[in-house]
PDB file of C-alpha atoms and ligand atoms in Angstrom:
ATOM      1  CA  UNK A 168     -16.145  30.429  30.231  1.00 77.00           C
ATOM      2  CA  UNK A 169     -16.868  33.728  31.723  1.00 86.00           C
ATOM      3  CA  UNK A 170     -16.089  34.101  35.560  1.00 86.00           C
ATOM      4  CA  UNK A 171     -19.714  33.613  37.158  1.00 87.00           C
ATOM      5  CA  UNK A 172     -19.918  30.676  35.264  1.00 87.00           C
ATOM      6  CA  UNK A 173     -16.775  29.471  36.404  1.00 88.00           C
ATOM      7  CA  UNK A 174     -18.224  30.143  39.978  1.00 90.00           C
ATOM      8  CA  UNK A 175     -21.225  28.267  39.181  1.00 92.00           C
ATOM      9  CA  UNK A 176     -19.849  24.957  37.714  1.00 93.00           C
ATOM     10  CA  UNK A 177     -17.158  25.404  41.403  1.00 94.00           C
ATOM     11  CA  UNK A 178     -20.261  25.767  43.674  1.00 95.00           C
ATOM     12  CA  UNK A 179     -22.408  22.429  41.630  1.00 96.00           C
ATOM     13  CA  UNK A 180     -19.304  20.620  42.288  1.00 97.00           C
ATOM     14  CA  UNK A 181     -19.126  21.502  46.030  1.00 96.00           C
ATOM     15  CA  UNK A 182     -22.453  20.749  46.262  1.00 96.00           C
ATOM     16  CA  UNK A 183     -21.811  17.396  44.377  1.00 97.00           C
ATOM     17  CA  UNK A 184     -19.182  16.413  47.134  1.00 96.00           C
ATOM     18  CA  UNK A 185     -21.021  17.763  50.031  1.00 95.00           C
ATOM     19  CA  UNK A 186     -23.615  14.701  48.893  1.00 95.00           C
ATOM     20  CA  UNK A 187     -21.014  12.196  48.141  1.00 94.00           C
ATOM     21  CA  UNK A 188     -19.826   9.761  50.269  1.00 92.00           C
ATOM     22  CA  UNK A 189     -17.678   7.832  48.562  1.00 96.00           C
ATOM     23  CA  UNK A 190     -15.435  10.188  45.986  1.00 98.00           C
ATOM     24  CA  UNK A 191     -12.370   8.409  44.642  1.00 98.00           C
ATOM     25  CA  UNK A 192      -9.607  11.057  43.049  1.00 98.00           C
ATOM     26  CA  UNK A 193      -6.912  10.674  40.510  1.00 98.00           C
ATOM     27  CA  UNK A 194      -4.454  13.016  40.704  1.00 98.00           C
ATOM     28  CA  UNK A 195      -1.126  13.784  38.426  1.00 98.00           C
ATOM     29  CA  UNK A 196       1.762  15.550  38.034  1.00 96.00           C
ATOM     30  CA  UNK A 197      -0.285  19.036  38.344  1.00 97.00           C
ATOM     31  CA  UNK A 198      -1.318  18.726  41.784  1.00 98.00           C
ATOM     32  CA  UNK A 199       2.837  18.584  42.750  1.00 98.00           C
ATOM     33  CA  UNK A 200       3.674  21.714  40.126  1.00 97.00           C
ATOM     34  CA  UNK A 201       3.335  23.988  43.489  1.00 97.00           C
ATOM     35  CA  UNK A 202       5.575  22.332  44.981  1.00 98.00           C
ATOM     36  CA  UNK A 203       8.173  22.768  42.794  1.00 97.00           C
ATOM     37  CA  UNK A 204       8.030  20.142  40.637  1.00 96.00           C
ATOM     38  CA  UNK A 205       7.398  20.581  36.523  1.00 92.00           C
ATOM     39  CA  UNK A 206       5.158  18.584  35.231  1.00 88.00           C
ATOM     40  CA  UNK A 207       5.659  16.690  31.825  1.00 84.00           C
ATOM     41  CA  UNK A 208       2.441  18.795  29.561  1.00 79.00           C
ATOM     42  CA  UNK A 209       1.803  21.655  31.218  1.00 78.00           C
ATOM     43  CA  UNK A 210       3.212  25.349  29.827  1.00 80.00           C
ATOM     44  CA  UNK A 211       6.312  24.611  32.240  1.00 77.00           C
ATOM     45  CA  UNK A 212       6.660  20.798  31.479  1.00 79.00           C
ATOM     46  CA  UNK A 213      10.326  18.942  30.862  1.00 78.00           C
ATOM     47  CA  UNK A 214       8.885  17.474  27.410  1.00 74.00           C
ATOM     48  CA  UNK A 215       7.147  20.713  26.671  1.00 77.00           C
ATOM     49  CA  UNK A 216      10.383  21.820  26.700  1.00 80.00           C
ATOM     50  CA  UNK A 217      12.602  19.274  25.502  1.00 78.00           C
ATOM     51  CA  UNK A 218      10.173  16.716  23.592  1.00 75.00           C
ATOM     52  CA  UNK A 219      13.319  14.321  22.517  1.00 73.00           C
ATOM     53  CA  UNK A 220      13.791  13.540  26.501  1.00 76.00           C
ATOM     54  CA  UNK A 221      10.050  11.590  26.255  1.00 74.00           C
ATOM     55  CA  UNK A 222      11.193   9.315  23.321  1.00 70.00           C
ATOM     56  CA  UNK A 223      14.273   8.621  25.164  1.00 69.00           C
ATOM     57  CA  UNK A 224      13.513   7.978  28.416  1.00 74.00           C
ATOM     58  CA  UNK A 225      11.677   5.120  26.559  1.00 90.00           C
ATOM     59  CA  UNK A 226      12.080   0.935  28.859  1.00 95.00           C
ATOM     60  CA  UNK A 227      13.431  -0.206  26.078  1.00 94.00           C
ATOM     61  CA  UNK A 228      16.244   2.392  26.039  1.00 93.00           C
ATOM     62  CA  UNK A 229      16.879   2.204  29.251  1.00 94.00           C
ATOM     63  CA  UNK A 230      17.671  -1.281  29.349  1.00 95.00           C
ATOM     64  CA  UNK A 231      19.810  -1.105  26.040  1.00 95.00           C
ATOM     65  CA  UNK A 232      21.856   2.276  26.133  1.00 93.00           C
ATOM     66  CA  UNK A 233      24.037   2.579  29.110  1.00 95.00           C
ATOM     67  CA  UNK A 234      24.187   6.279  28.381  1.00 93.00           C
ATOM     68  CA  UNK A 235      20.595   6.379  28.684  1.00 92.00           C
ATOM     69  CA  UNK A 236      20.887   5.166  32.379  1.00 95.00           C
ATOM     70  CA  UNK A 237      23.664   6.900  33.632  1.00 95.00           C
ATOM     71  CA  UNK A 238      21.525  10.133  32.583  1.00 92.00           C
ATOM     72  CA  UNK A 239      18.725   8.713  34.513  1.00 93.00           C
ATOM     73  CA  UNK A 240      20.406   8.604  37.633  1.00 96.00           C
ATOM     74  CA  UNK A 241      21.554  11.903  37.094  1.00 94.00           C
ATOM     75  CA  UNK A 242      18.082  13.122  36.875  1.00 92.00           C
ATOM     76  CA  UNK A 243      16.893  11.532  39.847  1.00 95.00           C
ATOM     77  CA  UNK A 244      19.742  12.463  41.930  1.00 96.00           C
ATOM     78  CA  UNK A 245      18.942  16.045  41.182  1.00 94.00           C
ATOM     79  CA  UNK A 246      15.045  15.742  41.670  1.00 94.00           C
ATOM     80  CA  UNK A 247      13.541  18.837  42.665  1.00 96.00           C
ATOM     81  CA  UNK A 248      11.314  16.091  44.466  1.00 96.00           C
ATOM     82  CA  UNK A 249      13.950  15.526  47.215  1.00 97.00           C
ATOM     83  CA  UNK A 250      14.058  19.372  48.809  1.00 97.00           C
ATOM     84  CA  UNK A 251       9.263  19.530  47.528  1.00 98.00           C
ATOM     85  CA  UNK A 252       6.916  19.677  50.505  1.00 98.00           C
ATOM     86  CA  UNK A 253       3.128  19.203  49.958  1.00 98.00           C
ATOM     87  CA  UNK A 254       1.213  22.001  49.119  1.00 98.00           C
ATOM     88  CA  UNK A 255      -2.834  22.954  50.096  1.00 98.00           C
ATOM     89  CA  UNK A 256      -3.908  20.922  47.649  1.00 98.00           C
ATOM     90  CA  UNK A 257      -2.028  17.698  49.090  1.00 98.00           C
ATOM     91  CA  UNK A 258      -3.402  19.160  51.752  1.00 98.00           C
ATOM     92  CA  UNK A 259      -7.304  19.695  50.991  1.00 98.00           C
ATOM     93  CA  UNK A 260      -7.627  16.244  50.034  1.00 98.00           C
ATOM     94  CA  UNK A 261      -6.396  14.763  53.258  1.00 98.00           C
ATOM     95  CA  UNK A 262      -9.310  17.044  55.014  1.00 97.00           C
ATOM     96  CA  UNK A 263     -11.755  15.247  52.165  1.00 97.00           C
ATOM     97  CA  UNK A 264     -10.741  11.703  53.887  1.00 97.00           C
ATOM     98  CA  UNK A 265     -10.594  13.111  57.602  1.00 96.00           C
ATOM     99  CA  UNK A 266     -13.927  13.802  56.378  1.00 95.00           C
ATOM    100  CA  UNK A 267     -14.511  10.360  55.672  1.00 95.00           C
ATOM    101  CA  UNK A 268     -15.795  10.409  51.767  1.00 96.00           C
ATOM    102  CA  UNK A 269     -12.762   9.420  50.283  1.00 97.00           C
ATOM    103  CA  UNK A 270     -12.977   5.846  48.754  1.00 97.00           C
ATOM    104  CA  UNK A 271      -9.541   6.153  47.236  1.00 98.00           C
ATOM    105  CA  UNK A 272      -6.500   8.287  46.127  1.00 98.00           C
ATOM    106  CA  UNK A 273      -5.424   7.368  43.020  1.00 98.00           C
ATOM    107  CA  UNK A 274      -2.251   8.783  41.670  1.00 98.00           C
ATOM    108  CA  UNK A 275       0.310   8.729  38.646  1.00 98.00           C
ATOM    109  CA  UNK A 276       2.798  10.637  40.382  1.00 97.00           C
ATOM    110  CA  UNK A 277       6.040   9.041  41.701  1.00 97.00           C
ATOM    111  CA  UNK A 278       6.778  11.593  44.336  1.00 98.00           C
ATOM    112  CA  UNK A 279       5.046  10.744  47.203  1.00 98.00           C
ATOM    113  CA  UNK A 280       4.082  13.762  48.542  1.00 98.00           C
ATOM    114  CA  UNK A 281       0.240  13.182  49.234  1.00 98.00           C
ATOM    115  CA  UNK A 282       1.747  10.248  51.762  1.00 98.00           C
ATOM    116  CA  UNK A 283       3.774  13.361  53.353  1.00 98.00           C
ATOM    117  CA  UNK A 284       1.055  15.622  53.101  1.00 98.00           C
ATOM    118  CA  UNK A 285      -0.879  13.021  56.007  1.00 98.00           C
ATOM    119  CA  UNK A 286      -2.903  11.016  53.388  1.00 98.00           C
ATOM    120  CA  UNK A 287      -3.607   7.268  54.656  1.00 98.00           C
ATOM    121  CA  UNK A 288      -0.951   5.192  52.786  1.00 97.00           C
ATOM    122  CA  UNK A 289      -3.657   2.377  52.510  1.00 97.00           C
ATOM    123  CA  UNK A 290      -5.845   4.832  50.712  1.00 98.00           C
ATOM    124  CA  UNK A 291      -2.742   6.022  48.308  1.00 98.00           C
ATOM    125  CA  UNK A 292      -2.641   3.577  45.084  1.00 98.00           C
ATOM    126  CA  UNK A 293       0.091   4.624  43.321  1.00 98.00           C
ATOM    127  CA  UNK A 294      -0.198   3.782  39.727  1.00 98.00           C
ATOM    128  CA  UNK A 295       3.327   4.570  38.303  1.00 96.00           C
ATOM    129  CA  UNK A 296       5.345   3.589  41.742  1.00 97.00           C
ATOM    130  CA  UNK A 297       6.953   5.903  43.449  1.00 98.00           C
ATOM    131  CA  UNK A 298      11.107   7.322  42.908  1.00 97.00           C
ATOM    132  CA  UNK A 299      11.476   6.758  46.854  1.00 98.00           C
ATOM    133  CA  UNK A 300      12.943   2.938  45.879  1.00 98.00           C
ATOM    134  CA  UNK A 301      14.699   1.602  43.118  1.00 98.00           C
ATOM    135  CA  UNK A 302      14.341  -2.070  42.158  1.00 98.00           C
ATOM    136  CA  UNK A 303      16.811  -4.081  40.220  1.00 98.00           C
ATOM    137  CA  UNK A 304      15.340  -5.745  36.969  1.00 97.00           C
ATOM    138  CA  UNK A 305      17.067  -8.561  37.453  1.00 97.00           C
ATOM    139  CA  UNK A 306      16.424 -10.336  41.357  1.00 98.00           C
ATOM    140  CA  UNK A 307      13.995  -7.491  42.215  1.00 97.00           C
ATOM    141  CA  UNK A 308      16.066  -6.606  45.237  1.00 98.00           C
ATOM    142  CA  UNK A 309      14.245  -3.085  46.629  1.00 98.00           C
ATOM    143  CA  UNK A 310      16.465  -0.681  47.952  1.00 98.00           C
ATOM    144  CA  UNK A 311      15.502   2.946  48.894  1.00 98.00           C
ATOM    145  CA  UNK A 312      16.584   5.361  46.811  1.00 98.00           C
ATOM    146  CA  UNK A 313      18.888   7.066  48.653  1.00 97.00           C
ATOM    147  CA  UNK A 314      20.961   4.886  49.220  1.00 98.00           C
ATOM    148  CA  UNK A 315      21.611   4.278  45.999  1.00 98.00           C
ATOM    149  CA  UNK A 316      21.805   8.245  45.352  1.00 98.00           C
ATOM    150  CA  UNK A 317      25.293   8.130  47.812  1.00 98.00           C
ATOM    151  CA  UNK A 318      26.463   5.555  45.402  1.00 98.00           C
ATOM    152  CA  UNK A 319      25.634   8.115  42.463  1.00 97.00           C
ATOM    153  CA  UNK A 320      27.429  10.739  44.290  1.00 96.00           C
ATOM    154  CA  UNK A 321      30.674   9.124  45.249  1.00 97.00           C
ATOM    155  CA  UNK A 322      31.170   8.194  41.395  1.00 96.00           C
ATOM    156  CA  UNK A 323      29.098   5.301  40.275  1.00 98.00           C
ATOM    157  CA  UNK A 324      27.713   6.606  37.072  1.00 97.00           C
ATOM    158  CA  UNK A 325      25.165   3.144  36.702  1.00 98.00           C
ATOM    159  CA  UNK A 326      25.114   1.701  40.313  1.00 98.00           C
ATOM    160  CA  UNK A 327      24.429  -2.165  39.844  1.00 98.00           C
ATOM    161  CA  UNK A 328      22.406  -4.145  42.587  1.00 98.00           C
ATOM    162  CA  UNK A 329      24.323  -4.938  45.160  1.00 98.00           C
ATOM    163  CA  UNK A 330      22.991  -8.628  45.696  1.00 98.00           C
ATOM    164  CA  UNK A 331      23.133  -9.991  41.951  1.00 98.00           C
ATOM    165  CA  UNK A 332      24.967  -7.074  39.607  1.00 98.00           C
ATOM    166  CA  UNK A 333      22.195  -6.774  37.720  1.00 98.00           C
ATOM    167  CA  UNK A 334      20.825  -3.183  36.334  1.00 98.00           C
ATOM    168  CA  UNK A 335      18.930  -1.000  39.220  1.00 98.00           C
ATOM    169  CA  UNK A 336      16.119   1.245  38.171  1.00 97.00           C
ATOM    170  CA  UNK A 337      13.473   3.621  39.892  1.00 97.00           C
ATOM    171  CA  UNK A 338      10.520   1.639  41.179  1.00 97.00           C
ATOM    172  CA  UNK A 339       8.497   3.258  38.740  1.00 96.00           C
ATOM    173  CA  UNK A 340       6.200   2.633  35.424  1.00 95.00           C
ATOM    174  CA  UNK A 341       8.362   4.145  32.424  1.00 92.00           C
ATOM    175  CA  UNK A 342       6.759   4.001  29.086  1.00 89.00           C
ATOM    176  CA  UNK A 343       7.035   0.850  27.617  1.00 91.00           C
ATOM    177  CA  UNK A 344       6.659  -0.979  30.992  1.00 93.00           C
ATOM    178  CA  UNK A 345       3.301  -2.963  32.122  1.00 93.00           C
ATOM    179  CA  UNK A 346       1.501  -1.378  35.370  1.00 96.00           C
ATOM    180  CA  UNK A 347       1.376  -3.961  38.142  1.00 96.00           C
ATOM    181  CA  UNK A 348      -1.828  -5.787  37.450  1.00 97.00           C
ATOM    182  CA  UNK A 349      -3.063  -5.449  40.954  1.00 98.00           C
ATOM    183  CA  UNK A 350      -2.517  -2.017  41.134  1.00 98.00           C
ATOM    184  CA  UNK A 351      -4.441  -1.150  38.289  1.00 98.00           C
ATOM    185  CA  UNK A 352      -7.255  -3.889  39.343  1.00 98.00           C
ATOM    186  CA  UNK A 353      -7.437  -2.083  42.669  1.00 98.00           C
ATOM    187  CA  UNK A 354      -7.766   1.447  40.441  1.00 98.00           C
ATOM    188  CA  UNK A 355      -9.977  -0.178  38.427  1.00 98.00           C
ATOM    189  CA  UNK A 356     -12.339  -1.100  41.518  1.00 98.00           C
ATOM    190  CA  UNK A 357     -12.291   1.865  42.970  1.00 98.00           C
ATOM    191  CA  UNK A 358     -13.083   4.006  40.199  1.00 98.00           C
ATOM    192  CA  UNK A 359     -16.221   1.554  39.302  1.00 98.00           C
ATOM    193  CA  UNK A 360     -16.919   1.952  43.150  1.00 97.00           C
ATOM    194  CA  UNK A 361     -17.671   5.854  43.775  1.00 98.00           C
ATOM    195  CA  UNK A 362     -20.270   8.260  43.194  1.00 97.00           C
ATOM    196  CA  UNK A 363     -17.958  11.214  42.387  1.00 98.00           C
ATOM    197  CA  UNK A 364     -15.125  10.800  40.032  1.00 98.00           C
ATOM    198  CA  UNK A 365     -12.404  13.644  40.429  1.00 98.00           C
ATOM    199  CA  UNK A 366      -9.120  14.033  37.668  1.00 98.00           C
ATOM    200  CA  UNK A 367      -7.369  16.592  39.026  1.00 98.00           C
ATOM    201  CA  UNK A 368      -3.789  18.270  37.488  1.00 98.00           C
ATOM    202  CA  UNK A 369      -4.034  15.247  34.594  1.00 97.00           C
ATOM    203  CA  UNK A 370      -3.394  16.101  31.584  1.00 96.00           C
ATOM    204  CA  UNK A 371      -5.245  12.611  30.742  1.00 97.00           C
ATOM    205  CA  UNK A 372      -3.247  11.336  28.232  1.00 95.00           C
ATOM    206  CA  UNK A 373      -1.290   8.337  29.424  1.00 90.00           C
ATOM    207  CA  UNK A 374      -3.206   5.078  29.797  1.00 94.00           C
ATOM    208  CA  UNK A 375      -4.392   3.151  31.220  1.00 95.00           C
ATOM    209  CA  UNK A 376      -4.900   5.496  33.925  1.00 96.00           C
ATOM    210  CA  UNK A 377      -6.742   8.106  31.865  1.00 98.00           C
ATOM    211  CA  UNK A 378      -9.370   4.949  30.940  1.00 98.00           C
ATOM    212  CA  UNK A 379     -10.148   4.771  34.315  1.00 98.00           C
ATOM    213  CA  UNK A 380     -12.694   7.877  33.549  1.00 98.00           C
ATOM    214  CA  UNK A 381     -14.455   5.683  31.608  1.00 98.00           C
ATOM    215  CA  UNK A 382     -14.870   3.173  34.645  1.00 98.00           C
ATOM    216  CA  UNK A 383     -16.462   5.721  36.465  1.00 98.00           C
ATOM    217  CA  UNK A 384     -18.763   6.909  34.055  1.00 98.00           C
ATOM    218  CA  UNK A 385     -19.467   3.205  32.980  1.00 98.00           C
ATOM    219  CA  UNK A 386     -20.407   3.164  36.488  1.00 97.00           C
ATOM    220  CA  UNK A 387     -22.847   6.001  36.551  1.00 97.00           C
ATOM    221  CA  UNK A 388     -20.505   8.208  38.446  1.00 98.00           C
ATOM    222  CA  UNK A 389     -20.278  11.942  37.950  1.00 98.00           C
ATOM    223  CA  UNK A 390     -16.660  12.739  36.579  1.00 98.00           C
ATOM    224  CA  UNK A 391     -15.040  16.456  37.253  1.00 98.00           C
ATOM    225  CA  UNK A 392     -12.036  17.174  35.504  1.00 98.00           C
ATOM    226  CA  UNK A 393      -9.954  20.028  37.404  1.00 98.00           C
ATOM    227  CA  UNK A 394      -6.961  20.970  35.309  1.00 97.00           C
ATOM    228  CA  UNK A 395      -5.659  24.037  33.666  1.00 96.00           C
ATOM    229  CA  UNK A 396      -5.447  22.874  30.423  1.00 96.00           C
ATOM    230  CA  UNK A 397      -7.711  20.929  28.632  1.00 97.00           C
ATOM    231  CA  UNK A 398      -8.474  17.212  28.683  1.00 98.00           C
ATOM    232  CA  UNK A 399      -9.846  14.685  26.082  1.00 98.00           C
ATOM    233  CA  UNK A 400     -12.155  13.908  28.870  1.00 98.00           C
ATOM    234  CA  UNK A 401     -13.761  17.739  29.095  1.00 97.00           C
ATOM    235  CA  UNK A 402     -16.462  16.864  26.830  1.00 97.00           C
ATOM    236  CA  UNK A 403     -17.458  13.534  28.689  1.00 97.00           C
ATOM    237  CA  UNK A 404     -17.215  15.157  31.922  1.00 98.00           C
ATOM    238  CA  UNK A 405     -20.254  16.720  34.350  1.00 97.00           C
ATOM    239  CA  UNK A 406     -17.654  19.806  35.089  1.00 97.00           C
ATOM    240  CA  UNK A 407     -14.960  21.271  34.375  1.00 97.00           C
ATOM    241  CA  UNK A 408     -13.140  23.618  36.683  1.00 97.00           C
ATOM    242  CA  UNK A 409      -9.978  25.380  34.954  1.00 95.00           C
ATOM    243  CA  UNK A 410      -8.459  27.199  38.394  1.00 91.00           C
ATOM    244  CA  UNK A 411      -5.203  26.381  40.071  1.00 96.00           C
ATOM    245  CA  UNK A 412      -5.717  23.754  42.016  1.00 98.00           C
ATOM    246  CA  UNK A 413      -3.462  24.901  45.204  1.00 97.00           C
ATOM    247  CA  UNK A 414      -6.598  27.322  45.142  1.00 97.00           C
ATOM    248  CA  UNK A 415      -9.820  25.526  44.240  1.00 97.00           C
ATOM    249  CA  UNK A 416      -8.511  22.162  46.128  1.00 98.00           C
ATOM    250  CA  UNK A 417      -9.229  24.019  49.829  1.00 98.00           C
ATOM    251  CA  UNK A 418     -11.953  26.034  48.697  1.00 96.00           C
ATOM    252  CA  UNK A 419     -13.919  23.266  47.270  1.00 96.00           C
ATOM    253  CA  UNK A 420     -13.350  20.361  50.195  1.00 96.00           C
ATOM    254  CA  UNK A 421     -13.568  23.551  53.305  1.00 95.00           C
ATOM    255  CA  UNK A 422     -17.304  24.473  50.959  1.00 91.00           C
ATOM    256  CA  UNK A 423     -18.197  20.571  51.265  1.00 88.00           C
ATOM    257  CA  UNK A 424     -17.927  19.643  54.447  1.00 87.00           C
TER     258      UNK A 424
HETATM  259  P1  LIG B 523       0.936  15.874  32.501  1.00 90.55           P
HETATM  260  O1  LIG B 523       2.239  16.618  32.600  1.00 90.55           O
HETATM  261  O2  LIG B 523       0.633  15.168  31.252  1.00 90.55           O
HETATM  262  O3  LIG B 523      -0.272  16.907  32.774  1.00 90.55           O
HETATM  263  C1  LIG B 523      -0.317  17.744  33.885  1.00 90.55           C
HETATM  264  C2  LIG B 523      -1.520  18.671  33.715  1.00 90.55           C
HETATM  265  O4  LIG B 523      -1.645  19.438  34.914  1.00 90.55           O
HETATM  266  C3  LIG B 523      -1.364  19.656  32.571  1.00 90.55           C
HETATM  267  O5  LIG B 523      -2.491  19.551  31.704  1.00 90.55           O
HETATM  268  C4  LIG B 523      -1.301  21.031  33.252  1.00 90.55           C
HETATM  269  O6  LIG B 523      -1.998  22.018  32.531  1.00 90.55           O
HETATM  270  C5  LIG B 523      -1.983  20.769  34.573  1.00 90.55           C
HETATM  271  N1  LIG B 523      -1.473  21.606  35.683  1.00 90.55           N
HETATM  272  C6  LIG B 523      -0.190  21.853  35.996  1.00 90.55           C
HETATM  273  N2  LIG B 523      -0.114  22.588  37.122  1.00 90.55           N
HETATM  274  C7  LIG B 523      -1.395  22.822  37.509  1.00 90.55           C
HETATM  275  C8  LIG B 523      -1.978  23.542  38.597  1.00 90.55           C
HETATM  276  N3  LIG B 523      -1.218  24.139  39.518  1.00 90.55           N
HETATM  277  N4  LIG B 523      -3.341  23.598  38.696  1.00 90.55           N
HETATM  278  C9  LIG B 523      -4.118  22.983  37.753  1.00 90.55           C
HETATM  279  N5  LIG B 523      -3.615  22.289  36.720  1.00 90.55           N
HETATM  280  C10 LIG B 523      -2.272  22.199  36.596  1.00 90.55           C
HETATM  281  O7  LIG B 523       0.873  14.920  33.770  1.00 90.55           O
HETATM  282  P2  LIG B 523       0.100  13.538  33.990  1.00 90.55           P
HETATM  283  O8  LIG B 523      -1.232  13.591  33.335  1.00 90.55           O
HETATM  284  O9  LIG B 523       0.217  13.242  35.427  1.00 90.55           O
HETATM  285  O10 LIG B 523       0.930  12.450  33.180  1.00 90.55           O
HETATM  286  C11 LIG B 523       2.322  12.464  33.152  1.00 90.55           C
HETATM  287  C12 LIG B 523       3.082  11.307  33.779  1.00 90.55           C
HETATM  288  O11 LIG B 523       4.197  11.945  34.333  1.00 90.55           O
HETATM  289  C13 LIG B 523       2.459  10.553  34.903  1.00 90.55           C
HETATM  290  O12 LIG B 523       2.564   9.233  34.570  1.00 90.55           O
HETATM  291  C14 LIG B 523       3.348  10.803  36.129  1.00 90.55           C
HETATM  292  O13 LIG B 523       3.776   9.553  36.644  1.00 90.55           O
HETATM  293  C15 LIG B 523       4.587  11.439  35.584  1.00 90.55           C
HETATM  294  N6  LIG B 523       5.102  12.606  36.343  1.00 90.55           N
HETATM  295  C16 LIG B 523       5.032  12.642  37.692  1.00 90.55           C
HETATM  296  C17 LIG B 523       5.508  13.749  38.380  1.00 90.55           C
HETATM  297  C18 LIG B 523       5.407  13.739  39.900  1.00 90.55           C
HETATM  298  O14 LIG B 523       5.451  12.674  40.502  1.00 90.55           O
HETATM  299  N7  LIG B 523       5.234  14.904  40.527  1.00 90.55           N
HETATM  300  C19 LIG B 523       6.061  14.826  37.710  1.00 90.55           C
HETATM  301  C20 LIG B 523       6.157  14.761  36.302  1.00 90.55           C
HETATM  302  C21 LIG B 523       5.660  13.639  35.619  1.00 90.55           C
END
């Protein structure tokens, strides 16, 4: 794509959310890479890098290898999530709902950051969960993370719950796990309920949240894909914008409104 036509396809889909009033987004681990957090695909990702850490950090392992757990909580205690503020494009789409066309913000990321960025929590479905809480598999006692962390840190390679002993785990969706079914109905809903369709930093690989394209274009919404790389879903898709999206985030929304 030369560059005019990369300005082009940006101004058609300003001009597409300047007309929209209900837009629902689904964002992923690329919107948080400017904050300091790696995604997993991306140039920079951890299983770019180290593609035996994806088949490992499998459910099923972690419920069966101790090992496999106490390197979990190593990872999550040093999260480069804990010290990551928002960045503009947490930021742009919290002006695209002050500007009231946002049906929903739909996200696989764990991190929370478009909550700390000022978006409306009841807006926020959070597909994978978030690393903010751990659960225990066993009584499903939540506890927030870091408290559990300080139990990493004084020694406690495996903290067990506290109430029944029974293994503790992120409150998040690891691969072999089931997404909770109302979360993905409520997805589901609002990607069947919008007239503007955005995947944005997704590499749109993981299902079933990449599906969720298809609900919108089932639907007769127009779907953007904004991502550096490409996406199984470029072809399917209205537009395709390729820029970073801490830049085209703020230009796009401060163009629409
Ligand atoms: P992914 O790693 O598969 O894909 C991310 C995509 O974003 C890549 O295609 C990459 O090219 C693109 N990208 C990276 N930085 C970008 C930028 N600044 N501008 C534009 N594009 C950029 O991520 P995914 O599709 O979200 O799926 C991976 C799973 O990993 C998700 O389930 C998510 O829960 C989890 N995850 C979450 C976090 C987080 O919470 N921040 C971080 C890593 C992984």
């Amino acid at each position: 794509m030369t560059a005019d036509q990369a300005e082009q396809a940006e101004q058609q889909v300003a001009s597409w959310l300047r007309a929209a009033d209900r837009v629902t987004v689904l964002t992923g681990a690329g919107i948080s890479t400017e904050s300091g957090i790696p995604d997993f695909r991306g140039p920079q990702g951890l299983w770019t890098k180290d593609p035996a850490a994806a088949a490992l950090f499998t459910f099923q392992n972690y419920l069966a290898d101790p090992e496999v757990r106490v390197r979990s909580w190593r990872a999550r205690r040093d999260s480069p999530a804990w010290q990551a503020e928002p960045n503009a494009g947490h930021r742009a789409l919290v002006d695209l709902e002050r500007a009231g066309k946002l049906r929903a913000l739909i996200t696989q990321n764990i991190d929370e950051l478009h909550q700390l960025a000022g978006s409306d929590p009841g807006l926020v479905i959070e597909l994978h969960g978030t690393m903010r809480w751990a659960t225990c598999l066993e009584c499903g006692l939540r506890t927030p993370m870091p408290e559990v962390l300080t139990r990493v840190a004084a020694g406690e390679t495996d903290p067990p719950c506290l109430r029944c002993g029974g293994i503790q785990k992120s409150a998040t969706i690891s691969f072999g796990q089931s997404l909770d079914a109302e979360v993905l109905a409520a997805a589901t809903r609002a990607a069947r309920d919008c007239a503007l369709f955005l995947a944005v930093g997704t590499s749109l690989q993981v299902y079933p949240a990449a599906g969720l394209c298809d609900h919108a274009v089932a639907s007769g919404a127009r779907l953007v894909v904004i991502n550096a790389e490409p996406t199984p879903y470029d072809e399917v898709s209205d537009a395709v914008l390729r820029a970073p999206l801490g830049v085209v985030l703020p230009r796009l929304v401060s163009a629409a409104l």
